[in-house]
C-alpha cells in the first residue's frame, strides 16, 4: 500500500458505522499504525446521513485527507453521494443484494451480502460486524486480530454475543477473501501490522477527562450536551476507579453551582458544557469570580446562534469565553489543539484555577472532541504536579488573628483555606464583601476588593503560555491559528514546506490573559500574517489587533460547520503568499 490509506464509512444513524470505525481504528493503532479518525453526523438519533472517516499512515498524521481509498456504504445514499470523491484504485464495499450496484466507472466494487450473513449468524444487527470483517479481509489483515478485539469488546455481554459476532465476522472475512482471490484487481491495498509499538488512541474529550483525573479532580457535574457529553460519560466510567463523584445535574445551572460548592468545600471540581449550556452557566461563572472559587469549565463550542448546527464544529465562542460575565473579574481561557495538549492543559487549568482562585475555561469543539489521534508517546501522569495552594496546617495553627478569606494583598491573592480544615471560620458571599466575607455597600471597600481581584491579572502574566511556533523560525510568512485547527494547519505548513514555500506556523493554546509581549516579538518583521479560523469574523485576529496593534494581512475563515481540509488551506495559503 502507499504510505497512507483513507477509509470512509457512510450510513444512517443507528446502523453502527461508529462501531465499525472505532474497531478498525483500534485494530490499526494496535498494529503500530498512526491513525486519525473523525465523525460527521446529523443531529438525530436515527436516520440522516452520517460518516465516520479514518486515515492511517506509517508517519504521524493529525488531520483528514481529501482522498478516499475505501468507501464502506451501509446505505444507498452513501454509495451515490460519495462516488465523486473516489479515484482509480478506490474500492467500494456495499451489500449488492440490498443496494443496486452503482456505475462502477473507474472504481472497484466489492459486493458483500451483509444483511443475509448477519441474519444467518444471529440477526440484522450484526451487519456492521460483517462490513467490518469484510474490510479487514479486503486489506489482508488476519481475522485473529479482529476476533481478539471482538472478544475484548463484547466480553461483558456474554458468550452468545461473542459467538454470533465471531461467526458473522468470519463469514464476512471469508467472503472478502473469496472475492479477492477471484478478482485480484478489486483488492489493491494490503495493510499488515507494522514492526512498531502499539499506539495510544485518544479523543479530545478523553484527553480532557484523563487530564482532569491525573490532576486530582474529585467532583464532576454536568448536563449532557454535544460535543461535551463524552467527558461526562468518560468521567462516569472511571468514577469508581479514581474515587470521583460524578453527577448528572438536572440542568447546566445546577451543574456549575454544584461545582462551585464542591470546590468551596475543598474538592477539585470541573464541569463541561456547550453552546447554550454555557449561557445558563454564566451567572454561576460570575459567582465563581466574585467568591474567588477555583473551578474548571470546559466549553465545547458548536455553531450557533441558538441551536445552530448542534453536532457540527466551529470556533465562534472565543470572544464569548473571554467576556462572558456580570461585571469584571479575571479568568483564564485555554484552547488545546490535540488530545495530548488537552491532557496537560487540563491539569494546568486546575493548578492555575487554585493558584489565582479564578474560573478557568478550556475551549474545545466538535472536531477536537470527537476526533481520535494516535499518540507517539503515552500520556504521562508523572509530568503532572498538583499544587493546591492552600494554607498548611502549621500556617493555620500559627494564625492568631481572625481568618480573612478576602484579605488584601500585594498580589491580589488572599491566603485560602477550606471550611473545616481548622478552627477558623471561612465565609464567602456573592455580594460585594469585606476582607472577612461580610456584605458591604460602602465605596471604599468595594473599590479595594474590585482592585484586589483585578490585580491578579498582572500576576497571571508570570505563568502565561506563549504561542508555539513551528517550521522555519525566521520564515517571512506566518500562518496563525488556535485550538483545534492545530493538526490541519500543521499538515498544511508541512505541505507548503515540501513545495519550497517560506512559511511557519504560530499556534495559540492560551488566549487569555493574552500573551501580548511574546506575540509582538514573534510577529515582527514578517511579510504576510495569515490568520486561519473556523469562524465568520476572525475572532483571534481581532484580539491580536486589540492587544498588539498588529493587523492580519489575510484572514482565511470558514463557518459552514465543517473543519478545514488540508488541500483547501494549502491552495489558499499558497495563493496568498505568491
Coordinates of C-alpha atoms in Angstrom, one line a residue:
X1 CA 0.0 0.0 0.0
X2 CA 1.0 3.7 -0.2
X3 CA 2.2 5.3 2.9
X4 CA -1.3 6.1 3.9
X5 CA -4.9 5.0 3.4
X6 CA -8.2 6.7 4.0
X7 CA -11.4 4.7 4.8
X8 CA -14.8 6.4 4.8
X9 CA -17.9 4.7 6.3
X10 CA -21.3 6.2 5.5
X11 CA -24.8 5.3 6.5
X12 CA -27.7 6.3 8.7
X13 CA -27.5 6.9 12.4
X14 CA -28.2 3.6 14.1
X15 CA -26.5 1.4 11.5
X16 CA -23.4 1.0 13.6
X17 CA -20.9 2.9 11.5
X18 CA -19.2 4.4 14.6
X19 CA -18.7 0.8 15.8
X20 CA -17.0 -0.2 12.6
X21 CA -14.8 2.9 12.6
X22 CA -13.9 2.6 16.2
X23 CA -12.9 -1.1 15.9
X24 CA -10.9 -0.5 12.7
X25 CA -9.1 2.5 14.3
X26 CA -8.2 0.4 17.3
X27 CA -7.0 -2.6 15.2
X28 CA -4.7 -0.4 13.1
X29 CA -3.5 1.5 16.1
X30 CA -2.7 -1.8 17.9
X31 CA -0.8 -2.8 14.8
X32 CA 1.6 0.1 15.1
X33 CA -0.1 2.4 12.5
X34 CA -0.8 6.1 13.1
X35 CA -4.5 6.7 13.0
X36 CA -6.6 9.8 12.8
X37 CA -10.4 9.5 12.7
X38 CA -13.2 12.0 12.8
X39 CA -17.0 11.9 12.6
X40 CA -19.6 14.0 10.7
X41 CA -23.1 13.3 11.9
X42 CA -26.5 14.9 11.9
X43 CA -28.5 15.9 15.0
X44 CA -30.8 12.9 15.1
X45 CA -30.9 9.5 16.9
X46 CA -31.8 7.5 13.7
X47 CA -31.6 8.2 10.0
X48 CA -29.9 11.0 8.2
X49 CA -26.6 10.8 6.5
X50 CA -23.5 10.2 8.7
X51 CA -19.9 9.4 8.1
X52 CA -17.0 8.1 10.0
X53 CA -13.7 8.7 8.4
X54 CA -10.3 7.3 9.3
X55 CA -6.8 7.8 7.9
X56 CA -3.9 5.5 8.6
X57 CA -0.3 6.1 7.9
X58 CA 3.2 5.0 8.9
X59 CA 4.2 8.6 9.7
X60 CA 2.4 10.9 12.2
X61 CA -0.8 12.4 11.0
X62 CA -3.2 14.9 12.6
X63 CA -5.8 15.7 10.0
X64 CA -8.1 14.1 7.5
X65 CA -7.2 13.8 3.8
X66 CA -9.5 14.6 0.9
X67 CA -8.5 11.3 -0.8
X68 CA -10.9 8.3 -0.2
X69 CA -9.4 4.9 -0.8
X70 CA -12.1 2.6 0.7
X71 CA -15.7 3.5 0.9
X72 CA -18.0 1.3 3.1
X73 CA -21.5 2.1 2.0
X74 CA -24.1 1.0 4.5
X75 CA -26.9 2.6 2.5
X76 CA -27.7 3.7 -1.0
X77 CA -27.3 7.4 -0.3
X78 CA -23.7 6.9 0.8
X79 CA -23.0 4.9 -2.4
X80 CA -24.1 7.7 -4.7
X81 CA -23.2 10.7 -2.6
X82 CA -19.5 9.9 -2.2
X83 CA -18.7 8.2 -5.6
X84 CA -17.3 11.5 -7.0
X85 CA -14.7 11.5 -4.2
X86 CA -13.1 8.2 -5.3
X87 CA -10.1 7.7 -7.5
X88 CA -9.0 4.9 -9.9
X89 CA -7.9 2.5 -7.2
X90 CA -10.7 3.2 -4.7
X91 CA -12.8 0.2 -3.5
X92 CA -16.4 0.4 -2.6
X93 CA -17.8 -2.2 -0.1
X94 CA -21.6 -2.5 -0.2
X95 CA -24.4 -5.0 0.0
X96 CA -25.3 -5.8 -3.6
X97 CA -28.4 -7.8 -2.5
X98 CA -29.9 -4.7 -1.0
X99 CA -28.5 -1.8 -2.9
X100 CA -28.4 -1.6 -6.7
X101 CA -24.9 -1.5 -8.0
X102 CA -23.7 1.9 -9.0
X103 CA -22.0 2.6 -12.3
X104 CA -18.5 1.4 -11.4
X105 CA -16.6 3.7 -13.7
X106 CA -13.0 3.6 -12.6
X107 CA -13.7 2.4 -9.0
X108 CA -13.7 -1.2 -7.9
X109 CA -16.8 -2.7 -6.4
X110 CA -16.9 -5.4 -3.7
X111 CA -20.4 -6.6 -3.1
X112 CA -20.8 -8.5 0.3
X113 CA -24.2 -9.8 1.3
X114 CA -24.0 -8.1 4.7
X115 CA -27.7 -8.4 5.7
X116 CA -28.0 -12.1 4.7
X117 CA -24.9 -13.1 6.5
X118 CA -25.9 -11.1 9.6
X119 CA -29.4 -12.7 9.7
X120 CA -27.9 -16.2 9.3
X121 CA -25.4 -15.5 12.1
X122 CA -27.8 -14.1 14.7
X123 CA -29.7 -11.1 13.5
X124 CA -29.6 -8.0 11.2
X125 CA -27.8 -6.0 13.9
X126 CA -24.7 -8.0 13.0
X127 CA -24.5 -6.4 9.6
X128 CA -21.9 -3.9 10.8
X129 CA -19.7 -6.7 12.1
X130 CA -19.9 -8.3 8.6
X131 CA -18.9 -5.0 7.0
X132 CA -16.1 -4.6 9.4
X133 CA -14.7 -8.1 8.8
X134 CA -15.0 -7.7 5.0
X135 CA -12.9 -4.5 5.3
X136 CA -10.3 -6.4 7.3
X137 CA -10.3 -9.1 4.7
X138 CA -10.0 -6.7 1.8
X139 CA -6.9 -5.2 3.4
X140 CA -5.3 -8.6 4.1
X141 CA -5.5 -8.2 7.9
X142 CA -5.7 -11.6 9.6
X143 CA -9.1 -12.4 11.2
X144 CA -7.5 -13.4 14.5
X145 CA -6.8 -9.7 15.3
X146 CA -10.4 -8.9 14.8
X147 CA -11.6 -11.9 16.8
X148 CA -9.4 -11.0 19.7
X149 CA -10.8 -7.5 19.7
X150 CA -14.4 -8.6 19.4
X151 CA -13.8 -10.9 22.4
X152 CA -12.4 -8.0 24.3
X153 CA -15.2 -5.6 23.3
X154 CA -18.1 -8.0 23.9
X155 CA -16.7 -9.9 26.9
X156 CA -19.1 -8.5 29.4
X157 CA -22.1 -9.2 27.2
X158 CA -21.9 -13.0 27.3
X159 CA -20.8 -15.9 25.2
X160 CA -23.7 -15.8 22.8
X161 CA -23.0 -12.3 21.8
X162 CA -19.3 -13.1 21.3
X163 CA -20.2 -16.3 19.3
X164 CA -22.7 -14.5 17.0
X165 CA -20.3 -11.7 16.3
X166 CA -17.4 -14.0 15.7
X167 CA -19.4 -16.1 13.3
X168 CA -20.6 -13.1 11.4
X169 CA -17.0 -11.7 11.3
X170 CA -15.6 -15.0 9.9
X171 CA -18.2 -15.2 7.1
X172 CA -17.7 -11.5 6.2
X173 CA -13.9 -12.0 6.2
X174 CA -14.1 -15.2 4.1
X175 CA -16.4 -13.5 1.6
X176 CA -13.9 -10.7 1.1
X177 CA -11.0 -13.2 0.7
X178 CA -13.0 -15.1 -1.9
X179 CA -13.7 -12.0 -3.9
X180 CA -10.0 -11.0 -3.7
X181 CA -9.0 -14.5 -4.9
X182 CA -11.4 -14.3 -7.9
X183 CA -10.8 -10.6 -8.7
X184 CA -7.4 -9.6 -7.6
X185 CA -7.8 -6.1 -9.1
X186 CA -10.6 -5.4 -6.5
X187 CA -8.1 -5.7 -3.6
X188 CA -5.3 -3.3 -4.4
X189 CA -4.4 -2.4 -0.7
X190 CA -2.6 -4.6 1.8
X191 CA -2.3 -3.4 5.4
X192 CA -0.3 -5.6 7.8
X193 CA 0.7 -4.9 11.4
X194 CA 3.9 -2.9 11.5
X195 CA 7.0 -3.7 13.4
X196 CA 6.3 -0.7 15.6
X197 CA 4.9 -0.1 19.1
X198 CA 1.2 -0.1 19.6
X199 CA -0.1 3.5 19.5
X200 CA -2.4 5.0 22.2
X201 CA -5.6 6.2 20.6
X202 CA -7.3 9.1 22.4
X203 CA -10.0 11.6 21.5
X204 CA -10.1 15.2 22.5
X205 CA -12.8 14.6 25.1
X206 CA -10.8 11.7 26.6
X207 CA -7.7 13.8 26.7
X208 CA -9.6 16.4 28.8
X209 CA -11.1 13.8 31.1
X210 CA -7.7 12.0 31.6
X211 CA -6.0 15.3 32.4
X212 CA -8.7 16.0 35.0
X213 CA -8.2 12.6 36.6
X214 CA -4.5 13.0 36.6
X215 CA -4.8 16.4 38.2
X216 CA -6.8 15.0 41.1
X217 CA -10.3 16.1 40.1
X218 CA -12.7 14.7 42.7
X219 CA -16.1 16.2 41.6
X220 CA -17.6 16.4 38.2
X221 CA -21.1 17.6 37.4
X222 CA -22.6 18.2 34.0
X223 CA -25.6 18.1 31.8
X224 CA -25.3 16.1 28.5
X225 CA -24.8 18.4 25.5
X226 CA -22.9 17.7 22.3
X227 CA -20.0 17.8 21.9
X228 CA -19.0 17.9 25.6
X229 CA -21.1 14.8 26.6
X230 CA -18.1 12.4 26.0
X231 CA -16.3 14.0 29.0
X232 CA -19.3 13.2 31.3
X233 CA -19.6 9.6 30.1
X234 CA -15.8 9.0 30.4
X235 CA -15.6 10.5 33.9
X236 CA -18.6 8.4 35.0
X237 CA -16.9 5.3 33.6
X238 CA -13.8 5.9 35.7
X239 CA -15.5 7.3 38.8
X240 CA -15.1 4.2 41.0
X241 CA -11.5 3.6 39.8
X242 CA -10.4 7.1 40.6
X243 CA -12.7 7.9 43.5
X244 CA -14.6 10.7 41.7
X245 CA -18.1 11.9 42.4
X246 CA -19.8 12.3 39.1
X247 CA -23.3 13.9 39.0
X248 CA -25.6 14.3 36.0
X249 CA -27.3 17.5 37.0
X250 CA -30.9 18.5 36.1
X251 CA -29.5 21.4 34.0
X252 CA -26.4 23.5 33.5
X253 CA -27.3 26.0 36.2
X254 CA -27.3 23.2 38.8
X255 CA -24.1 21.7 37.3
X256 CA -21.9 24.8 37.7
X257 CA -23.3 25.6 41.2
X258 CA -22.6 22.1 42.4
X259 CA -19.0 22.5 41.1
X260 CA -18.7 25.8 42.9
X261 CA -20.0 24.2 46.1
X262 CA -17.7 21.2 45.8
X263 CA -14.7 23.5 45.2
X264 CA -15.6 25.7 48.2
X265 CA -15.7 22.5 50.3
X266 CA -12.2 21.6 49.1
X267 CA -12.6 19.3 46.1
X268 CA -11.0 19.9 42.8
X269 CA -14.1 20.3 40.6
X270 CA -15.0 20.6 36.9
X271 CA -17.9 20.8 34.6
X272 CA -18.3 20.8 30.8
X273 CA -21.0 22.1 28.5
X274 CA -21.5 23.5 25.0
X275 CA -23.2 26.5 23.4
X276 CA -26.4 27.4 25.1
X277 CA -25.4 25.4 28.1
X278 CA -22.7 27.9 28.9
X279 CA -25.3 30.7 28.6
X280 CA -27.1 29.1 31.5
X281 CA -23.8 28.7 33.4
X282 CA -22.8 32.4 33.1
X283 CA -24.4 33.5 36.3
X284 CA -22.7 30.7 38.2
X285 CA -19.4 31.6 36.3
X286 CA -19.7 35.1 37.7
X287 CA -20.4 33.7 41.2
X288 CA -17.1 31.9 41.0
X289 CA -15.5 35.2 40.0
X290 CA -17.0 37.1 42.9
X291 CA -16.4 34.4 45.5
X292 CA -12.9 33.7 44.1
X293 CA -13.7 30.0 43.9
X294 CA -11.4 28.0 41.7
X295 CA -13.3 26.0 39.1
X296 CA -12.6 24.5 35.6
X297 CA -15.2 24.8 32.9
X298 CA -14.9 23.0 29.5
X299 CA -16.7 24.9 26.8
X300 CA -17.2 22.7 23.7
X301 CA -18.0 25.2 21.0
X302 CA -20.6 24.5 18.4
X303 CA -22.1 26.5 15.5
X304 CA -24.8 29.0 16.6
X305 CA -26.5 31.2 17.1
X306 CA -29.1 29.4 19.2
X307 CA -29.2 25.7 18.5
X308 CA -27.5 26.3 15.1
X309 CA -25.8 23.1 13.9
X310 CA -25.6 21.3 17.3
X311 CA -23.5 18.3 16.0
X312 CA -21.1 20.3 13.8
X313 CA -17.9 22.2 14.5
X314 CA -16.9 25.9 14.8
X315 CA -14.6 28.2 16.7
X316 CA -17.0 31.0 17.3
X317 CA -17.2 31.3 21.1
X318 CA -13.7 32.7 21.7
X319 CA -14.8 36.3 22.4
X320 CA -17.7 35.0 24.4
X321 CA -15.5 32.9 26.7
X322 CA -13.2 35.9 27.3
X323 CA -16.0 38.3 28.1
X324 CA -18.9 36.3 29.5
X325 CA -19.7 37.7 32.9
X326 CA -21.7 40.0 35.1
X327 CA -19.1 42.7 36.0
X328 CA -15.4 42.3 35.7
X329 CA -13.1 39.6 37.1
X330 CA -10.1 37.7 36.0
X331 CA -10.3 34.4 34.2
X332 CA -8.1 32.2 32.1
X333 CA -9.0 30.8 28.6
X334 CA -7.0 27.8 27.3
X335 CA -7.5 26.1 23.9
X336 CA -5.8 22.7 23.3
X337 CA -5.3 21.5 19.7
X338 CA -4.7 17.8 20.3
X339 CA -5.7 15.2 22.9
X340 CA -2.2 15.4 24.3
X341 CA -2.4 19.1 24.7
X342 CA -5.8 18.7 26.2
X343 CA -4.4 16.3 28.8
X344 CA -1.6 18.6 30.0
X345 CA -3.6 21.8 29.7
X346 CA -6.4 20.5 31.7
X347 CA -4.1 19.6 34.6
X348 CA -2.5 23.1 34.1
X349 CA -6.0 24.6 34.3
X350 CA -6.6 23.1 37.8
X351 CA -3.3 24.4 39.1
X352 CA -3.9 27.9 37.7
X353 CA -7.5 28.0 39.0
X354 CA -6.3 27.3 42.5
X355 CA -3.2 29.4 42.4
X356 CA -5.2 32.5 41.4
X357 CA -8.6 31.5 42.8
X358 CA -10.3 32.1 39.4
X359 CA -12.5 30.2 37.0
X360 CA -10.6 28.7 34.0
X361 CA -12.2 27.8 30.7
X362 CA -10.9 25.1 28.4
X363 CA -12.2 25.7 24.8
X364 CA -12.8 22.7 22.6
X365 CA -15.1 22.0 19.7
X366 CA -16.7 19.0 18.0
X367 CA -13.8 18.4 15.7
X368 CA -11.3 18.0 18.6
X369 CA -13.8 16.5 21.0
X370 CA -14.9 13.6 18.7
X371 CA -11.7 13.0 16.7
X372 CA -9.2 10.3 17.7
X373 CA -5.5 10.7 17.4
X374 CA -2.6 8.2 17.7
X375 CA -0.1 9.4 20.2
X376 CA 3.6 8.8 19.7
X377 CA 4.2 8.6 23.4
X378 CA 1.8 7.7 26.2
X379 CA 0.3 10.4 28.3
X380 CA 2.5 10.7 31.3
X381 CA 0.8 11.5 34.7
X382 CA 4.2 11.7 36.3
X383 CA 4.7 15.0 34.4
X384 CA 1.7 16.5 36.2
X385 CA 2.2 18.2 39.5
X386 CA -0.8 19.0 41.8
X387 CA -0.4 22.3 43.6
X388 CA -3.4 23.1 45.8
X389 CA -2.1 26.5 47.0
X390 CA -3.9 26.1 50.4
X391 CA -2.7 27.2 53.8
X392 CA -0.9 24.4 55.6
X393 CA -2.0 23.1 59.0
X394 CA 1.1 24.8 60.5
X395 CA 0.3 28.2 59.0
X396 CA -3.3 27.9 60.2
X397 CA -2.1 26.9 63.6
X398 CA 0.2 29.9 63.9
X399 CA -2.6 32.3 62.8
X400 CA -3.6 34.3 65.9
X401 CA -6.0 36.8 64.3
X402 CA -9.3 36.0 62.8
X403 CA -9.1 34.4 59.3
X404 CA -9.9 36.8 56.4
X405 CA -11.0 34.9 53.3
X406 CA -10.6 38.1 51.2
X407 CA -7.6 39.6 52.8
X408 CA -6.0 42.4 50.8
X409 CA -2.5 41.5 49.5
X410 CA 0.1 42.9 47.1
X411 CA -0.7 40.1 44.6
X412 CA -4.4 40.3 44.9
X413 CA -4.4 36.6 46.0
X414 CA -5.7 36.0 49.5
X415 CA -4.5 33.1 51.6
X416 CA -7.0 30.3 51.1
X417 CA -8.3 27.6 53.4
X418 CA -11.4 25.4 53.3
X419 CA -14.2 25.0 55.7
X420 CA -13.4 22.5 58.5
X421 CA -9.7 22.5 57.8
X422 CA -9.1 24.4 61.0
X423 CA -10.8 26.3 63.8
X424 CA -11.0 29.3 61.5
X425 CA -14.4 30.3 60.1
X426 CA -14.4 30.6 56.3
X427 CA -17.1 32.9 54.9
X428 CA -17.9 33.6 51.3
X429 CA -20.5 35.9 49.7
X430 CA -21.8 36.6 46.2
X431 CA -22.5 40.2 47.2
X432 CA -19.6 42.6 47.5
X433 CA -17.8 41.9 50.8
X434 CA -15.1 43.0 53.1
X435 CA -12.0 41.0 53.8
X436 CA -13.8 38.7 56.2
X437 CA -16.7 37.9 53.7
X438 CA -19.3 40.2 55.3
X439 CA -21.6 42.0 52.9
X440 CA -20.8 45.7 52.4
X441 CA -22.1 48.7 50.4
X442 CA -19.5 51.4 51.0
X443 CA -17.5 52.8 48.2
X444 CA -14.0 52.3 49.7
X445 CA -14.3 48.6 50.5
X446 CA -15.9 48.0 47.1
X447 CA -13.0 49.8 45.3
X448 CA -10.4 47.9 47.3
X449 CA -12.0 44.4 46.7
X450 CA -12.5 45.1 43.0
X451 CA -8.9 46.3 42.6
X452 CA -7.7 43.2 44.6
X453 CA -9.4 40.8 42.2
X454 CA -8.2 42.6 39.0
X455 CA -4.7 42.8 40.4
X456 CA -4.4 39.0 39.8
X457 CA -4.4 39.6 36.0
X458 CA -0.9 41.2 36.3
X459 CA 0.3 38.3 38.4
X460 CA -1.1 35.8 35.9
X461 CA 1.4 37.1 33.3
X462 CA 4.2 35.2 35.0
X463 CA 2.5 31.9 34.1
X464 CA 1.3 32.8 30.6
X465 CA 1.8 30.2 27.9
X466 CA 3.1 31.9 24.8
X467 CA 2.0 30.6 21.4
X468 CA 4.2 27.8 19.9
X469 CA 6.0 28.4 16.6
X470 CA 6.5 25.5 14.2
X471 CA 8.6 25.3 11.0
X472 CA 11.2 27.8 9.9
X473 CA 11.5 30.2 12.8
X474 CA 12.7 33.1 10.6
X475 CA 10.1 32.4 7.9
X476 CA 8.8 35.6 6.2
X477 CA 5.2 34.2 6.2
X478 CA 3.3 33.2 9.3
X479 CA 0.1 31.3 9.4
X480 CA -1.6 31.8 12.8
X481 CA -4.2 29.5 14.4
X482 CA -5.6 28.4 17.7
X483 CA -7.2 25.4 19.4
X484 CA -8.5 22.5 17.3
X485 CA -7.1 23.7 13.9
X486 CA -3.5 22.7 15.1
X487 CA -3.4 19.4 13.1
X488 CA -4.9 20.7 9.9
X489 CA -2.7 23.8 9.8
X490 CA 0.4 21.8 10.8
X491 CA -0.1 19.4 7.9
X492 CA -0.7 22.4 5.6
X493 CA 2.5 24.0 6.7
X494 CA 4.5 20.8 6.1
X495 CA 2.9 20.5 2.6
X496 CA 3.9 24.1 1.9
X497 CA 7.5 23.4 3.1
X498 CA 7.7 20.5 0.7
X499 CA 6.8 22.9 -2.1
X500 CA 9.6 25.2 -1.0
X501 CA 7.4 27.9 0.5
X502 CA 8.9 30.1 3.2
X503 CA 6.3 29.7 5.9
X504 CA 6.0 29.0 9.6
X505 CA 3.0 28.3 11.9
X506 CA 2.0 30.0 15.2
X507 CA -0.4 28.2 17.4
X508 CA -2.1 29.6 20.5
X509 CA -3.1 27.3 23.4
X510 CA -3.7 30.2 25.8
X511 CA -5.8 33.0 24.6
X512 CA -6.5 34.9 27.9
X513 CA -4.7 36.6 29.5
X514 CA -3.3 37.3 26.1
X515 CA 0.5 37.0 25.6
X516 CA 0.9 40.4 24.0
X517 CA 4.6 40.9 24.5
X518 CA 5.5 37.5 23.2
X519 CA 3.2 37.8 20.2
X520 CA 4.7 41.2 19.2
X521 CA 8.2 39.7 19.3
X522 CA 7.1 36.7 17.2
X523 CA 5.2 38.5 14.5
X524 CA 7.6 41.4 14.0
X525 CA 9.2 41.8 10.5
X526 CA 7.2 39.2 8.6
X527 CA 5.9 39.7 5.1
X528 CA 2.5 38.1 5.5
X529 CA 0.4 37.4 8.6
X530 CA -2.3 35.0 7.8
X531 CA -4.9 34.0 10.4
X532 CA -6.9 30.8 9.9
X533 CA -10.0 30.4 12.0
X534 CA -13.2 28.2 11.9
X535 CA -15.5 31.2 12.3
X536 CA -17.0 34.0 10.3
X537 CA -15.4 37.1 11.7
X538 CA -11.8 36.2 12.7
X539 CA -12.1 36.5 16.5
X540 CA -8.5 35.7 17.3
X541 CA -7.3 38.2 14.6
X542 CA -9.4 40.9 16.3
X543 CA -7.9 40.1 19.7
X544 CA -4.3 40.2 18.2
X545 CA -5.1 43.7 16.8
X546 CA -6.6 44.9 20.0
X547 CA -3.7 43.7 22.2
X548 CA -0.7 44.3 19.9
X549 CA -1.9 46.8 17.3
X550 CA -0.8 44.3 14.6
X551 CA -3.4 43.7 11.8
X552 CA -3.5 40.5 9.8
X553 CA -2.7 40.7 6.1
X554 CA -5.1 37.9 5.3
X555 CA -7.8 36.0 7.2
X556 CA -8.9 32.6 5.9
X557 CA -12.2 31.9 7.6
X558 CA -14.8 29.1 7.3
X559 CA -18.1 28.9 9.2
X560 CA -20.0 26.1 7.4
X561 CA -20.0 23.7 10.4
X562 CA -17.2 21.6 8.9
X563 CA -13.4 21.6 9.6
X564 CA -11.0 23.0 7.0
X565 CA -9.4 20.5 4.6
X566 CA -5.6 20.4 4.3
X567 CA -5.9 20.7 0.5
X568 CA -8.1 23.8 0.6
X569 CA -5.8 25.5 3.1
X570 CA -2.7 24.5 1.1
X571 CA -4.1 26.0 -2.1
X572 CA -5.5 29.2 -0.4
X573 CA -2.3 30.0 1.6
X574 CA -0.1 29.3 -1.5
X575 CA -2.2 31.8 -3.5
X576 CA -1.8 34.4 -0.7
X577 CA 1.9 34.2 -0.3
X578 CA 2.8 34.2 -4.0

